[in-house]
Short mmCIF file of N, CA and C and ligand atoms in Angstrom, two decimals:
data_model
loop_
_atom_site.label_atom_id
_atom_site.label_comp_id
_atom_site.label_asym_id
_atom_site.label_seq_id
_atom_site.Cartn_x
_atom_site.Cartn_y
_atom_site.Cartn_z
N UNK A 240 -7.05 47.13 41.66
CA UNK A 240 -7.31 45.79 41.16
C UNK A 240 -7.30 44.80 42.32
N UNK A 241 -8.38 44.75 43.06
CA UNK A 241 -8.64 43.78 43.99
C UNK A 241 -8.54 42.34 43.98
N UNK A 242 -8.08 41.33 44.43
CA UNK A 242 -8.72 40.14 44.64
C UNK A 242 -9.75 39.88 44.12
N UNK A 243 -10.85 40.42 44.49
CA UNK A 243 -11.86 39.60 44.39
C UNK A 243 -12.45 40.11 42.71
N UNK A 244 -11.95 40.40 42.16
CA UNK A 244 -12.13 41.20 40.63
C UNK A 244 -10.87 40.74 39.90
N UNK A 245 -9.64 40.49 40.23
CA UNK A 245 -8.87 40.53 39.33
C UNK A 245 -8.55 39.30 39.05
N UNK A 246 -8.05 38.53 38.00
CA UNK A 246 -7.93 37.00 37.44
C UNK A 246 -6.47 37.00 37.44
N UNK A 247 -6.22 35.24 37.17
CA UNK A 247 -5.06 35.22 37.50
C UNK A 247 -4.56 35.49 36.29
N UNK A 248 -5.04 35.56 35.23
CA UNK A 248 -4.85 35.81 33.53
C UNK A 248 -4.69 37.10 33.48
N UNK A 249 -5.22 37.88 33.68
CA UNK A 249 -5.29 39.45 33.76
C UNK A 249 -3.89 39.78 34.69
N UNK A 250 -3.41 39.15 35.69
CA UNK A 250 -2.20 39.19 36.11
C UNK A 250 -0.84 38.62 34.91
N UNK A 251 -1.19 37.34 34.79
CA UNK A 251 -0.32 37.22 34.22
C UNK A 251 -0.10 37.72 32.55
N UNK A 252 -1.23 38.36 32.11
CA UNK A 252 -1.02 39.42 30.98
C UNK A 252 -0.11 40.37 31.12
N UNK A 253 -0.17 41.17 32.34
CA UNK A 253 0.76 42.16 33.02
C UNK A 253 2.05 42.21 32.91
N UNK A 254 2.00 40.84 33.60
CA UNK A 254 3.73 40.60 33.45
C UNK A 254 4.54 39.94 32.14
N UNK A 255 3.65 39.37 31.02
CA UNK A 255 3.78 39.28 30.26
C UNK A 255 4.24 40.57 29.36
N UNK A 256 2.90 41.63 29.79
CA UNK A 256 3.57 42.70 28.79
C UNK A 256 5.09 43.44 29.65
N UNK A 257 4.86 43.69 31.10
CA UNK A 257 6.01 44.21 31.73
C UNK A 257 7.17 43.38 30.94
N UNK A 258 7.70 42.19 30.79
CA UNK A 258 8.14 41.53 30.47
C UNK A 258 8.93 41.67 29.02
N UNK A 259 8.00 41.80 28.22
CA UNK A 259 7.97 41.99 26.90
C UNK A 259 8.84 43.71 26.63
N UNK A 260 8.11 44.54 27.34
CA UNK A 260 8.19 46.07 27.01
C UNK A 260 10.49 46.42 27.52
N UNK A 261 10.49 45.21 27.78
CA UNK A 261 12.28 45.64 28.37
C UNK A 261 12.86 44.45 27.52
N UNK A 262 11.80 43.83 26.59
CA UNK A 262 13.14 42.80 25.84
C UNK A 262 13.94 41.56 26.75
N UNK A 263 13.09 41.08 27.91
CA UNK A 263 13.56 40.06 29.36
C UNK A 263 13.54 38.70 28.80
N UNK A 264 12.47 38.89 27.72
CA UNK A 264 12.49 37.29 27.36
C UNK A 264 13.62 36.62 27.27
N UNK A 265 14.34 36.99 27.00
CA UNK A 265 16.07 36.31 26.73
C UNK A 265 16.82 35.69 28.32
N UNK A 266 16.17 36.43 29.22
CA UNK A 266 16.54 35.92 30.49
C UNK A 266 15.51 35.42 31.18
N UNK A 267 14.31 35.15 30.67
CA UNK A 267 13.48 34.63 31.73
C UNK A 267 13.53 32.84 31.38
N UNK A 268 14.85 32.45 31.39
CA UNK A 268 14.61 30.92 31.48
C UNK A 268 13.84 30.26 32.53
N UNK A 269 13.15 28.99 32.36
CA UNK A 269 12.62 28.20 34.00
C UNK A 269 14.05 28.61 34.77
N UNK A 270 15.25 28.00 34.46
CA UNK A 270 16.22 27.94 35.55
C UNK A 270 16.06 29.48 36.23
N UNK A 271 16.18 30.23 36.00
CA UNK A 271 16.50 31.89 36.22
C UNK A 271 15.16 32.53 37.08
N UNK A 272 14.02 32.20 36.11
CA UNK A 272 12.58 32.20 36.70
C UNK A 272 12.64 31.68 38.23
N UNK A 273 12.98 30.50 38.44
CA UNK A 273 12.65 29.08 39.29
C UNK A 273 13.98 30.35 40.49
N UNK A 274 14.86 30.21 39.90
CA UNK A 274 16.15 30.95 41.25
C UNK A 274 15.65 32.12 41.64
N UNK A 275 15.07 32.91 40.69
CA UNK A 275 14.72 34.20 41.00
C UNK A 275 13.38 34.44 42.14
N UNK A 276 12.91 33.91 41.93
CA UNK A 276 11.07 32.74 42.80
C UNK A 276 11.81 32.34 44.22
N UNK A 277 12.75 31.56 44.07
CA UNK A 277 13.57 31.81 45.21
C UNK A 277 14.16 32.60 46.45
N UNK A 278 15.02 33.63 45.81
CA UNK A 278 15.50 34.74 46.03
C UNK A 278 14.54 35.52 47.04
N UNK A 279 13.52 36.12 46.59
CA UNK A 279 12.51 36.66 46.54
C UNK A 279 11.57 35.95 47.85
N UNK A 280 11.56 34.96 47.67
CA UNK A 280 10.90 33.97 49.02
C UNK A 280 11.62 34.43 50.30
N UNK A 281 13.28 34.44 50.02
CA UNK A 281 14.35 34.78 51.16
C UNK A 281 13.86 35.87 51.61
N UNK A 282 13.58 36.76 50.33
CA UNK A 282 13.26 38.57 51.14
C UNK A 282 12.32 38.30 51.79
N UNK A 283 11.19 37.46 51.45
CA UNK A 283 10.23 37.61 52.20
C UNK A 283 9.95 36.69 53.66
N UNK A 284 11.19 35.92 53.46
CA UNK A 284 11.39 35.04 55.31
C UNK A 284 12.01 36.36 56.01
N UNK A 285 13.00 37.13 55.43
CA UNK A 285 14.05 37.71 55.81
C UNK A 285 13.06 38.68 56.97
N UNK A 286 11.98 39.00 56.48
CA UNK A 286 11.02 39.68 57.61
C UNK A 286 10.42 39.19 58.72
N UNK A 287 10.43 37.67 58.96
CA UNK A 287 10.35 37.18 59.79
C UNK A 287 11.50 36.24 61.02
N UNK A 288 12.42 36.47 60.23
CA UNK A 288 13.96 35.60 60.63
C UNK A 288 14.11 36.37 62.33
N UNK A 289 14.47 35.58 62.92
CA UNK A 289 14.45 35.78 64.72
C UNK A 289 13.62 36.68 65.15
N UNK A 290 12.59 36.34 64.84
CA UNK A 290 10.93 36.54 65.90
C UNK A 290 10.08 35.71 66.20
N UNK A 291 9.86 35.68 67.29
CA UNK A 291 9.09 34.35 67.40
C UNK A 291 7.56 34.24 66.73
N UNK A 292 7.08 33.32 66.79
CA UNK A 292 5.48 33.52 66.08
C UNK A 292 4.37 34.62 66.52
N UNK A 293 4.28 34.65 67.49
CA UNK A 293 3.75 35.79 67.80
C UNK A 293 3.68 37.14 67.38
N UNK A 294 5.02 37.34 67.17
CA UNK A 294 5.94 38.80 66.81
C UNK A 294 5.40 39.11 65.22
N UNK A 295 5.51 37.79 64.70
CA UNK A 295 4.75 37.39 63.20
C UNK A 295 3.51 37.74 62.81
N UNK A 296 3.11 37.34 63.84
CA UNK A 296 1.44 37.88 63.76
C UNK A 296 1.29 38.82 63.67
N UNK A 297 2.02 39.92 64.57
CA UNK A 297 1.89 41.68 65.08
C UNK A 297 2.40 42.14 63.52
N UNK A 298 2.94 41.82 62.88
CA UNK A 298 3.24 42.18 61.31
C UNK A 298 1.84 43.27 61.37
N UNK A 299 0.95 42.57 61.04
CA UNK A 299 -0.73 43.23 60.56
C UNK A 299 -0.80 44.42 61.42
N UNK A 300 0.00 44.46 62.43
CA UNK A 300 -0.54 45.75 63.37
C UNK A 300 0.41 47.10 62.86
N UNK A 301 1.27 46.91 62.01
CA UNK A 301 2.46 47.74 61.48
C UNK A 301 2.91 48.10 60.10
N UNK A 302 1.96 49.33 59.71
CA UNK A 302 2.06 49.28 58.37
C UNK A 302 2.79 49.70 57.39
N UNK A 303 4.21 50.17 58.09
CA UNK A 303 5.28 49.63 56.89
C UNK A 303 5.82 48.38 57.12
N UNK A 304 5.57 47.71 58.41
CA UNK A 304 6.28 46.49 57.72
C UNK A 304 5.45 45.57 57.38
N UNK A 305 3.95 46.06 57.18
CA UNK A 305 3.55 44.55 56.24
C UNK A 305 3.41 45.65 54.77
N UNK A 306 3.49 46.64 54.87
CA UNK A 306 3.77 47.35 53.61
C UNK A 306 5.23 46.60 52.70
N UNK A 307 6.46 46.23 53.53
CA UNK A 307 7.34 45.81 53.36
C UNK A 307 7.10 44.19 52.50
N UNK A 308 6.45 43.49 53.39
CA UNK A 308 6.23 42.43 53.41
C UNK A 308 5.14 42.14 52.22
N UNK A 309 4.00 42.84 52.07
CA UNK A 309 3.30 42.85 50.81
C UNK A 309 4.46 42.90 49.52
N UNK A 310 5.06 43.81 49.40
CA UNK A 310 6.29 44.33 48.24
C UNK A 310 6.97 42.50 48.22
N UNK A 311 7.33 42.23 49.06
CA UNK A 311 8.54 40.89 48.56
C UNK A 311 6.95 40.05 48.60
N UNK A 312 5.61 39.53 48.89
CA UNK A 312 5.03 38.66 48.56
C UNK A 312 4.45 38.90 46.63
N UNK A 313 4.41 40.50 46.50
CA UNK A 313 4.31 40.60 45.08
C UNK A 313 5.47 40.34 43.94
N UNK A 314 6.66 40.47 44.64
CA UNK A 314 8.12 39.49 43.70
C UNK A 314 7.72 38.24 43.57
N UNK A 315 7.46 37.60 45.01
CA UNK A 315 7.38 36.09 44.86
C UNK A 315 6.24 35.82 43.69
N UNK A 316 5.08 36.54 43.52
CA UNK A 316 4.20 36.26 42.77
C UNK A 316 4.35 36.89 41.61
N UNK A 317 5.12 37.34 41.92
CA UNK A 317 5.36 37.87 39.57
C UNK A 317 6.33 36.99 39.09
N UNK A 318 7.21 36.73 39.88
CA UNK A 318 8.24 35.15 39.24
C UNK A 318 7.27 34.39 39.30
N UNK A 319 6.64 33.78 39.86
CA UNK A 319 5.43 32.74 40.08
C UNK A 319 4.92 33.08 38.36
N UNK A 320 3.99 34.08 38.38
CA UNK A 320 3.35 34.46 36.77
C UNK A 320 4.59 34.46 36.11
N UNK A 321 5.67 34.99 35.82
CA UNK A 321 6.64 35.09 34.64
C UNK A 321 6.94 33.81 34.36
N UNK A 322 6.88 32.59 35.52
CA UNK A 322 7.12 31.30 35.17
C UNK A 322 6.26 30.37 34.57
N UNK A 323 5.12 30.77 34.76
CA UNK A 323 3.88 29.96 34.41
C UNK A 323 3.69 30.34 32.95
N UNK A 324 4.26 31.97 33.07
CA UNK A 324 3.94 32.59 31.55
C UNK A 324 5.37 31.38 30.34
N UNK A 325 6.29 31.39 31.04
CA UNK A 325 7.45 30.66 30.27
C UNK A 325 6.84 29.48 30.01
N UNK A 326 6.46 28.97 30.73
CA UNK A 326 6.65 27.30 31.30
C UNK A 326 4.84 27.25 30.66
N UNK A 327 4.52 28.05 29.80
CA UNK A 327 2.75 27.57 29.30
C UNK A 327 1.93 26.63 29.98
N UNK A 328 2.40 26.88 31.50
CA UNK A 328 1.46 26.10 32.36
C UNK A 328 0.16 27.49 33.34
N UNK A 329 -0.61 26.23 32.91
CA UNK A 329 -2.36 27.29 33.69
C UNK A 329 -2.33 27.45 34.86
N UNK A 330 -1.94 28.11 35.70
CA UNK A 330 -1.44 27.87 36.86
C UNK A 330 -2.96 28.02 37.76
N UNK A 331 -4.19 28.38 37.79
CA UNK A 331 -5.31 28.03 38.01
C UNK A 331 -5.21 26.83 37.94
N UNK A 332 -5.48 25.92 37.36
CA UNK A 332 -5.33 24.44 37.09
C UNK A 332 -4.57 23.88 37.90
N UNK A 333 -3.16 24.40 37.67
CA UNK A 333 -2.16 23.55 38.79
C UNK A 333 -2.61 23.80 40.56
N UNK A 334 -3.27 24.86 40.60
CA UNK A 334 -3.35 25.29 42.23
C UNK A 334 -4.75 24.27 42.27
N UNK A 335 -5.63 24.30 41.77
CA UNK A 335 -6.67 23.19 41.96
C UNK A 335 -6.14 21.95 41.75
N UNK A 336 -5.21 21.27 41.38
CA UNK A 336 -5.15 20.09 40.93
C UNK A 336 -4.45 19.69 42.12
N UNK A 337 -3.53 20.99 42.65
CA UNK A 337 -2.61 20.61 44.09
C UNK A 337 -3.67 20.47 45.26
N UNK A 338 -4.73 21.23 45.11
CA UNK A 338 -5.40 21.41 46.13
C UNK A 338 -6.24 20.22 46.87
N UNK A 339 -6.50 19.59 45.31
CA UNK A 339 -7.40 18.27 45.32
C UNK A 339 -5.92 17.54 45.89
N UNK A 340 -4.79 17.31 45.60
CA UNK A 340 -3.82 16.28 45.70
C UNK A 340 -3.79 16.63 46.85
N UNK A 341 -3.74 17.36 48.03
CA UNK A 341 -3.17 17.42 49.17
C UNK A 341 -4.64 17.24 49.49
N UNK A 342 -5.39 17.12 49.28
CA UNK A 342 -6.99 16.91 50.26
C UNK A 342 -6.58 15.23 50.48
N UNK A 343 -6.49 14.92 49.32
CA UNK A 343 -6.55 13.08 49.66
C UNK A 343 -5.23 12.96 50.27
N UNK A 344 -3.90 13.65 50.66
CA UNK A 344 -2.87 13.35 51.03
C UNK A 344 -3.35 13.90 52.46
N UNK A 345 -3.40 14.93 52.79
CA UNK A 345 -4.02 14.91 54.18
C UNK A 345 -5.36 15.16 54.76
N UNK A 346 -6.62 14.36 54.31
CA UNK A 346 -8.01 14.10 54.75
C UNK A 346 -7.94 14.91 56.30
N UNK A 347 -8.89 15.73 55.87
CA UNK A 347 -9.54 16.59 57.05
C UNK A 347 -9.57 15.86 58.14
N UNK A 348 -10.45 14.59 57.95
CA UNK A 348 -10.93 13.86 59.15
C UNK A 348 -9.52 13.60 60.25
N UNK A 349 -8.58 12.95 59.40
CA UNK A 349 -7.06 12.98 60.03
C UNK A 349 -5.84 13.70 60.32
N UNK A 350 -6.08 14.92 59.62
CA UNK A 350 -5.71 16.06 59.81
C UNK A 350 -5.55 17.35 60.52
N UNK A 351 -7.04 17.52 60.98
CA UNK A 351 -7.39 18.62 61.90
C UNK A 351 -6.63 18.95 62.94
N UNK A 352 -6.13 20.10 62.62
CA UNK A 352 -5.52 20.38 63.84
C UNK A 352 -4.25 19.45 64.60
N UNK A 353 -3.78 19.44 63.11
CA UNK A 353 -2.12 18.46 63.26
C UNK A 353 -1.54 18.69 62.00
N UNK A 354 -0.16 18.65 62.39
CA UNK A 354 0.89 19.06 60.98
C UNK A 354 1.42 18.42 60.44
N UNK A 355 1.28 17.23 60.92
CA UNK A 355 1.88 15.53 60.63
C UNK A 355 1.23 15.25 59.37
N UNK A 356 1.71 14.65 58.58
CA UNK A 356 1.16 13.97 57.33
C UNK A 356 0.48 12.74 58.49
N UNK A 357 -0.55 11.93 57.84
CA UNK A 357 -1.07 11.08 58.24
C UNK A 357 -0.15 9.80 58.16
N UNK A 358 -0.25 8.91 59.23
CA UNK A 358 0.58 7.73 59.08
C UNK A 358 0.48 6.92 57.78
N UNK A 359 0.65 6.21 56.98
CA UNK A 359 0.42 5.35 56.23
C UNK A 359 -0.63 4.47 56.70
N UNK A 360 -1.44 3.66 55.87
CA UNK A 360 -2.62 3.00 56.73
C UNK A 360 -3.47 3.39 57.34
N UNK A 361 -3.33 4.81 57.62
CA UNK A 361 -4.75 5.04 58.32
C UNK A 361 -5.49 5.77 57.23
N UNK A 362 -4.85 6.14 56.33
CA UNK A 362 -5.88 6.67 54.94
C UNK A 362 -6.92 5.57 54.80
MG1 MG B 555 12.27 41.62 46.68
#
């Protein structure tokens, strides 16, 4: 189930039924969802914690540890779906709606190739 074939609905059906098939609903509150989304983020710094950027990069050249590293980016993204699934938010929608919000928050033109939010006033 590739990227470029698979929806984000068809994902979050998945975990819906994974979800469902163990009786979780009872624990998948936002709060629990939201900590657990968390957690899961840690495992996945935890692979980069004292290396410098570079070292980061070489990840791709090593394939258990981006084998590693794939595994905790698919936690982060099934709390991501189990939350969206709780929380009856479209999360397509929300990633476009962020996408547009950060275009006008940091305009290309003032942006490029800088990490700075734009000063005030120069929008
Ligand atoms: Mg994990």
């Amino acid at each position: 189930m590739p990227d470029t074939t698979t929806t984000l609905q068809v994902l979050k059906d998945a975990m819906a039924h994974f979800v469902a098939e163990r009786d979780w609903e009872q624990f998948h509150s936002p709060k629990n969802l939201a900590m657990g989304l968390s957690v899961e983020a840690a495992e996945l710094m935890e692979h980069f914690l004292w290396i410098d950027n570079d070292a980061s990069r070489r990840v791709t050249q090593d394939a258990g540890k981006l084998g590693a590293v794939a595994d905790e980016m698919a936690d982060v993204a099934c709390y991501l779906l189990a939350l969206s699934n709780t929380l009856g938010i479209d999360l397509s929608e929300a990633i476009v709606a962020k996408l547009a919000k950060n275009a006008r928050k940091y305009p290309a033109e003032l942006s490029r190739g800088r990490y700075q939010k734009p000063e005030p006033g120069t929008q």
